[in-house]
Amino acid sequence: MFVAKSIAADHKDLIHDVSYDFHGRRMATCSSDQSVKVWDKGDDGEWHCTASWKTHSGSVWRVTWAHPEFGQVLASCSFDRTAAVWEEIVGESNDKQRGQSHWIKRTTLVDSRTSVTDVKFAPKHMGLMLTTCSADGVVRIYEAPDVMNLSQWSLQHEISCKLSCSCISWNPSSSRAHPPMIAVGSDDSNVTYSGKVQIYEYNENTRKYAKAETLMTVTDPVHDIAFAPNLGRSFHVLAIATKDVRIFKLIPMRRESANSSGPTKFEVQVMAQFDSHNSQVWRVSWNITSTLLASSGDDGCVRLWKANYMDNWKCTGILRGDGSPVNGSGHAAALSAVGVPAAAQMVVGAASAGRKKAQLMPG
Amino acid sequence: MEEVDVEPSTTLIPSAGFHRKHLGFEWGPGDLLVYETNYKLQGPRSAGSPFVHIVRRDEDICSPILRKLFNESHLIFVGLQKIKEDIPSKNKKSQFVSISKNYRSVIRACMEELQQNVSILLAIELIWNLCEVLFIDTAPAGSLLLHLLDWVRLHKSDVDARAREVLQSDSPAQHQSYWDVVRNTKKKLKSHHMTPLTLELVTFIKHCHYTYCRTQTLTEFEVKWRHWHEECDRCLQENTFASNRHLETICKILVGDEDTLLEQKELLSTWYHFLVTRLLFTHPTIKPPDLHYYAQSSMNMFLGPRASPEPLDIILLSAFEFDLHQVIKDCSIALNNWWFVAHLTDLLDHCKLLQSHNLHFGSNLREFLVLEYASGLFTHHSLWQLAVDYFDHCPEFGRVYLELQIERVPLDTERKAIKVLRICEDRQMSEQVRSICKIMAKRALRNNRLGSALSWSIRAKDAAFATLISERFLQDYSNKGSFTDLDLLDNLGPAMLLSDRLTFLGKYREFHRLYGEKRFSEAARLLLSLMTAKIAPRSLWMTLLTDALPLLEQKEVIFSVDQTYELMSCLEDCFSSVFQDEDIESTKTELLRLALARNLTMAIVKEGTIET
């Protein structure tokens, strides 16, 4: 692998999250400087910052895009105990010429009493639904009943997890074979409640979310979880970032009686476990086809994991900082061509260290 | 062969890891975004400007030459899938061989165009050719070596040609092929005193070319060869050529003396060349199962104790050992791009070779590799279309992979969106169709292109959105007094029925059209039905009744008595339930009442008159 490009993000403080939109043409970054920036990829393949604005009164932890079916919509969550929904409005023509767009706040969700640690949109087949989780141990599910009016959101569900929550993940599957499912991870160091991953399922009859499973074997603080894209399998795959990287297989078990009303029971298996980071793992994320899992750990590395056709998992790549200090002009080989507008703030990085050459040479 | 566990490579991210402990990341289409961060959410505030780095895999998918490789091999792949199952296997074999040769010629064509970095393609073609020789174009008994000779010869000249270009060597002697050696020795022999033996030597060397084997049966050849070989051996034992070093060397070569052959290392240049040469002089009728022993020992002898085999060597060795599985595995590890293993495995699978090697996961392996290759193509802005065919021919997961990835193709233009849609529609991927249309509709609506938004909504079969857009149309009409996108509205056809509001919009426009064409009675009937059939929303009844005014004020009677009564009742309905703001509308209402009354009178008279 190699670094194809480096973009000077120009945040005045740490970046906490970066999120691609659905088509990979836009990007949002959020930071401890309390702002969110939106970047657009031009036809020339270069990234331009088209919006930058203050979103919260505290560090912004996460930013995420809604599905483009709902328009250009972002959600952010922050240390200031709120989450917010933003919509891009089509601006005046001179805005377009300057390459700028405007985002306005549609709503602020203020129900949390503590820092909001994660914000995620539910799968689109459920409508426009936003989920937050907080250090106060509550997962909140909001819905915008009228997708044309994003200022109206109603709190549909409050799930009390009893433990401080750090991350949530929706099962992306839209199959009718199983109801909506959400996994919640906790970084609470409480030892009484030892299972740090809980899985909740929606019940059509009670119209409420009920706990389906707690992963009791995960006893250390959990920092991130991610359901894998489903690929038509009958079972679910869940990756967890805790003291190591763990991948679980959740196999729904057949219901005993035809009309049993409780949540699905699962058989839980460990598909893989990687401790190569040798330290806390903070993030896990699947690629689109769930063929690759990436994890980031305390060792300062990002590792990529892949399963071969025999379902044997292996690390296929490592990314690590080169330990050099940030130097404005030092590391880039060439600036982009003349004619890039000043607002673009881009530095084109050279194809740099770590390019893996093919090792085949004729004998 | 043991599992070779390759250490994962490390890529360094510049300007990271000095202050901050952690690397954040985000998956993108074909790349990974990486940035410095600190998950512990504490620590010193940084004043520096943080970077977001875009990290890509080393795939040369962007090279235009390789694009040609991908495009042409795509055609070959699709052709291969279409070969029918019921053709007799003999015909199939020749078809498979020809397909294999097609793939190889595509590789060679790319090598011609690429000036540098051909080494990978060279290696790929070398391996593919060997696999073709050993597995696909399986030789009849005893002639395996002939095919291997061809293989070595072809690639020796390849290497020589490349080496010559790259090294620009000025000594032609360095690039003499093994045949040149033979030719040289022939010359030397001729210049010496011709003993009967040397004459035989010359004859044999002359006939040493591969053609002669085909004129005799295997046993005949074996007998002849064995006799000759013994003769050579005897000469050496009796030191017949002790006086002449050259002749002795030649004799030793012909006997297949390994040490002597190894002395010619420079001319042989590769261990597999050495292998084939050695076999030519010791076991010309070698059979496939015996090949691997000689391969392993040849490699060891040639490379010597200190040199370790390269990945290419290991792959070739696995091929000589007929361990297909290992060949594929090692190629997957050594190469950056899945192109080679995917296409080769697919071909081998069609030849039913994966199964015959007792792999339980034969077709799964093929599908796995093809999916990997196609998924890689999908991230490219134009090659993604090739990937669709590959997914189509993966029976287990192809469809779901396609569904997942085609949704992500950026819909930059209407044309591209329609291209993507066609692919989904052809495969009855209705959810993807709906989603793409909805995205386009929403985008159009944001940019106030109502006509476009409406047609996308109709294509998405999204009734709710169609209703919304229809309302916008009607709003526009009441603000501006005219319709936009007349072409679209006039040609809605049965799509009109998607939503009530849309139906009304279409019919209302039709009313205006009829009026414009002076087809008044039809227009009148339509207008009335819009209210009585409850197609029109109550809120618009006043507008409709106002539209009726010009019809009522025509010289001739258009509305019949019954129709007039209905209109009157509609007006009363309207008046009582809808309006609070009577002042504004009262004039209009009075006007209408008057016009209706007058019309009623005239209609009664008209209908009461008997035509004589």
mmCIF file with all atom_site columns, N, CA, C and O in Angstrom, chain B residues 482-503:
data_model
loop_
_atom_site.group_PDB
_atom_site.id
_atom_site.type_symbol
_atom_site.label_atom_id
_atom_site.label_alt_id
_atom_site.label_comp_id
_atom_site.label_asym_id
_atom_site.label_entity_id
_atom_site.label_seq_id
_atom_site.pdbx_PDB_ins_code
_atom_site.Cartn_x
_atom_site.Cartn_y
_atom_site.Cartn_z
_atom_site.occupancy
_atom_site.B_iso_or_equiv
_atom_site.pdbx_formal_charge
_atom_site.auth_seq_id
_atom_site.auth_comp_id
_atom_site.auth_asym_id
_atom_site.auth_atom_id
_atom_site.pdbx_PDB_model_num
ATOM 1  N N  . SER B 1 482 ? -49.027 29.001 -14.877 1.00 0.00 ? 482 SER B N  1
ATOM 2  C CA . SER B 1 482 ? -48.771 28.085 -15.995 1.00 0.00 ? 482 SER B CA 1
ATOM 3  C C  . SER B 1 482 ? -48.000 26.880 -15.490 1.00 0.00 ? 482 SER B C  1
ATOM 4  O O  . SER B 1 482 ? -47.389 26.918 -14.427 1.00 0.00 ? 482 SER B O  1
ATOM 5  N N  . PHE B 1 483 ? -48.020 25.841 -16.301 1.00 0.00 ? 483 PHE B N  1
ATOM 6  C CA . PHE B 1 483 ? -47.298 24.630 -15.945 1.00 0.00 ? 483 PHE B CA 1
ATOM 7  C C  . PHE B 1 483 ? -45.907 24.624 -16.547 1.00 0.00 ? 483 PHE B C  1
ATOM 8  O O  . PHE B 1 483 ? -45.681 25.131 -17.632 1.00 0.00 ? 483 PHE B O  1
ATOM 9  N N  . THR B 1 484 ? -44.998 24.003 -15.849 1.00 0.00 ? 484 THR B N  1
ATOM 10 C CA . THR B 1 484 ? -43.677 23.744 -16.438 1.00 0.00 ? 484 THR B CA 1
ATOM 11 C C  . THR B 1 484 ? -43.651 22.286 -16.893 1.00 0.00 ? 484 THR B C  1
ATOM 12 O O  . THR B 1 484 ? -44.523 21.505 -16.548 1.00 0.00 ? 484 THR B O  1
ATOM 13 N N  . ASP B 1 485 ? -42.628 21.946 -17.625 1.00 0.00 ? 485 ASP B N  1
ATOM 14 C CA . ASP B 1 485 ? -42.421 20.560 -18.052 1.00 0.00 ? 485 ASP B CA 1
ATOM 15 C C  . ASP B 1 485 ? -43.654 19.961 -18.728 1.00 0.00 ? 485 ASP B C  1
ATOM 16 O O  . ASP B 1 485 ? -44.103 18.870 -18.386 1.00 0.00 ? 485 ASP B O  1
ATOM 17 N N  . LEU B 1 486 ? -44.194 20.699 -19.689 1.00 0.00 ? 486 LEU B N  1
ATOM 18 C CA . LEU B 1 486 ? -45.416 20.236 -20.334 1.00 0.00 ? 486 LEU B CA 1
ATOM 19 C C  . LEU B 1 486 ? -45.228 18.895 -21.030 1.00 0.00 ? 486 LEU B C  1
ATOM 20 O O  . LEU B 1 486 ? -46.105 18.037 -20.996 1.00 0.00 ? 486 LEU B O  1
ATOM 21 N N  . ASP B 1 487 ? -44.081 18.724 -21.641 1.00 0.00 ? 487 ASP B N  1
ATOM 22 C CA . ASP B 1 487 ? -43.795 17.452 -22.321 1.00 0.00 ? 487 ASP B CA 1
ATOM 23 C C  . ASP B 1 487 ? -44.028 16.281 -21.400 1.00 0.00 ? 487 ASP B C  1
ATOM 24 O O  . ASP B 1 487 ? -44.649 15.295 -21.769 1.00 0.00 ? 487 ASP B O  1
ATOM 25 N N  . LEU B 1 488 ? -43.483 16.422 -20.214 1.00 0.00 ? 488 LEU B N  1
ATOM 26 C CA . LEU B 1 488 ? -43.581 15.321 -19.255 1.00 0.00 ? 488 LEU B CA 1
ATOM 27 C C  . LEU B 1 488 ? -45.025 15.106 -18.838 1.00 0.00 ? 488 LEU B C  1
ATOM 28 O O  . LEU B 1 488 ? -45.552 13.996 -18.862 1.00 0.00 ? 488 LEU B O  1
ATOM 29 N N  . LEU B 1 489 ? -45.688 16.195 -18.503 1.00 0.00 ? 489 LEU B N  1
ATOM 30 C CA . LEU B 1 489 ? -47.046 16.068 -17.984 1.00 0.00 ? 489 LEU B CA 1
ATOM 31 C C  . LEU B 1 489 ? -48.007 15.549 -19.030 1.00 0.00 ? 489 LEU B C  1
ATOM 32 O O  . LEU B 1 489 ? -48.952 14.830 -18.707 1.00 0.00 ? 489 LEU B O  1
ATOM 33 N N  . ASP B 1 490 ? -47.770 15.926 -20.267 1.00 0.00 ? 490 ASP B N  1
ATOM 34 C CA . ASP B 1 490 ? -48.687 15.481 -21.309 1.00 0.00 ? 490 ASP B CA 1
ATOM 35 C C  . ASP B 1 490 ? -48.508 14.019 -21.660 1.00 0.00 ? 490 ASP B C  1
ATOM 36 O O  . ASP B 1 490 ? -49.367 13.417 -22.279 1.00 0.00 ? 490 ASP B O  1
ATOM 37 N N  . ASN B 1 491 ? -47.377 13.481 -21.310 1.00 0.00 ? 491 ASN B N  1
ATOM 38 C CA . ASN B 1 491 ? -47.115 12.106 -21.733 1.00 0.00 ? 491 ASN B CA 1
ATOM 39 C C  . ASN B 1 491 ? -46.935 11.145 -20.571 1.00 0.00 ? 491 ASN B C  1
ATOM 40 O O  . ASN B 1 491 ? -46.195 10.174 -20.659 1.00 0.00 ? 491 ASN B O  1
ATOM 41 N N  . LEU B 1 492 ? -47.630 11.411 -19.495 1.00 0.00 ? 492 LEU B N  1
ATOM 42 C CA . LEU B 1 492 ? -47.477 10.549 -18.329 1.00 0.00 ? 492 LEU B CA 1
ATOM 43 C C  . LEU B 1 492 ? -47.998 9.150  -18.588 1.00 0.00 ? 492 LEU B C  1
ATOM 44 O O  . LEU B 1 492 ? -47.438 8.167  -18.116 1.00 0.00 ? 492 LEU B O  1
ATOM 45 N N  . GLY B 1 493 ? -49.102 9.071  -19.282 1.00 0.00 ? 493 GLY B N  1
ATOM 46 C CA . GLY B 1 493 ? -49.661 7.753  -19.561 1.00 0.00 ? 493 GLY B CA 1
ATOM 47 C C  . GLY B 1 493 ? -50.077 7.050  -18.282 1.00 0.00 ? 493 GLY B C  1
ATOM 48 O O  . GLY B 1 493 ? -50.457 7.679  -17.302 1.00 0.00 ? 493 GLY B O  1
ATOM 49 N N  . PRO B 1 494 ? -49.998 5.731  -18.265 1.00 0.00 ? 494 PRO B N  1
ATOM 50 C CA . PRO B 1 494 ? -50.461 4.975  -17.094 1.00 0.00 ? 494 PRO B CA 1
ATOM 51 C C  . PRO B 1 494 ? -49.660 5.279  -15.831 1.00 0.00 ? 494 PRO B C  1
ATOM 52 O O  . PRO B 1 494 ? -50.122 4.998  -14.727 1.00 0.00 ? 494 PRO B O  1
ATOM 53 N N  . ALA B 1 495 ? -48.477 5.870  -15.996 1.00 0.00 ? 495 ALA B N  1
ATOM 54 C CA . ALA B 1 495 ? -47.683 6.216  -14.808 1.00 0.00 ? 495 ALA B CA 1
ATOM 55 C C  . ALA B 1 495 ? -48.428 7.181  -13.907 1.00 0.00 ? 495 ALA B C  1
ATOM 56 O O  . ALA B 1 495 ? -48.151 7.284  -12.715 1.00 0.00 ? 495 ALA B O  1
ATOM 57 N N  . MET B 1 496 ? -49.371 7.862  -14.506 1.00 0.00 ? 496 MET B N  1
ATOM 58 C CA . MET B 1 496 ? -50.195 8.813  -13.778 1.00 0.00 ? 496 MET B CA 1
ATOM 59 C C  . MET B 1 496 ? -50.855 8.190  -12.555 1.00 0.00 ? 496 MET B C  1
ATOM 60 O O  . MET B 1 496 ? -51.156 8.849  -11.578 1.00 0.00 ? 496 MET B O  1
ATOM 61 N N  . LEU B 1 497 ? -51.134 6.915  -12.652 1.00 0.00 ? 497 LEU B N  1
ATOM 62 C CA . LEU B 1 497 ? -51.895 6.266  -11.603 1.00 0.00 ? 497 LEU B CA 1
ATOM 63 C C  . LEU B 1 497 ? -51.078 5.977  -10.355 1.00 0.00 ? 497 LEU B C  1
ATOM 64 O O  . LEU B 1 497 ? -51.589 5.428  -9.386  1.00 0.00 ? 497 LEU B O  1
ATOM 65 N N  . LEU B 1 498 ? -49.803 6.321  -10.383 1.00 0.00 ? 498 LEU B N  1
ATOM 66 C CA . LEU B 1 498 ? -48.930 6.028  -9.247  1.00 0.00 ? 498 LEU B CA 1
ATOM 67 C C  . LEU B 1 498 ? -49.461 6.639  -7.957  1.00 0.00 ? 498 LEU B C  1
ATOM 68 O O  . LEU B 1 498 ? -49.436 6.019  -6.902  1.00 0.00 ? 498 LEU B O  1
ATOM 69 N N  . SER B 1 499 ? -49.925 7.876  -8.053  1.00 0.00 ? 499 SER B N  1
ATOM 70 C CA . SER B 1 499 ? -50.484 8.487  -6.848  1.00 0.00 ? 499 SER B CA 1
ATOM 71 C C  . SER B 1 499 ? -51.672 9.369  -7.236  1.00 0.00 ? 499 SER B C  1
ATOM 72 O O  . SER B 1 499 ? -51.747 9.869  -8.359  1.00 0.00 ? 499 SER B O  1
ATOM 73 N N  . ASP B 1 500 ? -52.574 9.537  -6.302  1.00 0.00 ? 500 ASP B N  1
ATOM 74 C CA . ASP B 1 500 ? -53.783 10.319 -6.569  1.00 0.00 ? 500 ASP B CA 1
ATOM 75 C C  . ASP B 1 500 ? -53.448 11.725 -7.019  1.00 0.00 ? 500 ASP B C  1
ATOM 76 O O  . ASP B 1 500 ? -54.026 12.249 -7.977  1.00 0.00 ? 500 ASP B O  1
ATOM 77 N N  . ARG B 1 501 ? -52.507 12.299 -6.301  1.00 0.00 ? 501 ARG B N  1
ATOM 78 C CA . ARG B 1 501 ? -52.174 13.686 -6.622  1.00 0.00 ? 501 ARG B CA 1
ATOM 79 C C  . ARG B 1 501 ? -51.584 13.785 -8.010  1.00 0.00 ? 501 ARG B C  1
ATOM 80 O O  . ARG B 1 501 ? -51.815 14.739 -8.743  1.00 0.00 ? 501 ARG B O  1
ATOM 81 N N  . LEU B 1 502 ? -50.793 12.782 -8.360  1.00 0.00 ? 502 LEU B N  1
ATOM 82 C CA . LEU B 1 502 ? -50.183 12.765 -9.681  1.00 0.00 ? 502 LEU B CA 1
ATOM 83 C C  . LEU B 1 502 ? -51.253 12.595 -10.757 1.00 0.00 ? 502 LEU B C  1
ATOM 84 O O  . LEU B 1 502 ? -51.223 13.247 -11.797 1.00 0.00 ? 502 LEU B O  1
ATOM 85 N N  . THR B 1 503 ? -52.205 11.738 -10.478 1.00 0.00 ? 503 THR B N  1
ATOM 86 C CA . THR B 1 503 ? -53.315 11.557 -11.410 1.00 0.00 ? 503 THR B CA 1
ATOM 87 C C  . THR B 1 503 ? -54.031 12.871 -11.630 1.00 0.00 ? 503 THR B C  1
ATOM 88 O O  . THR B 1 503 ? -54.326 13.271 -12.758 1.00 0.00 ? 503 THR B O  1
#
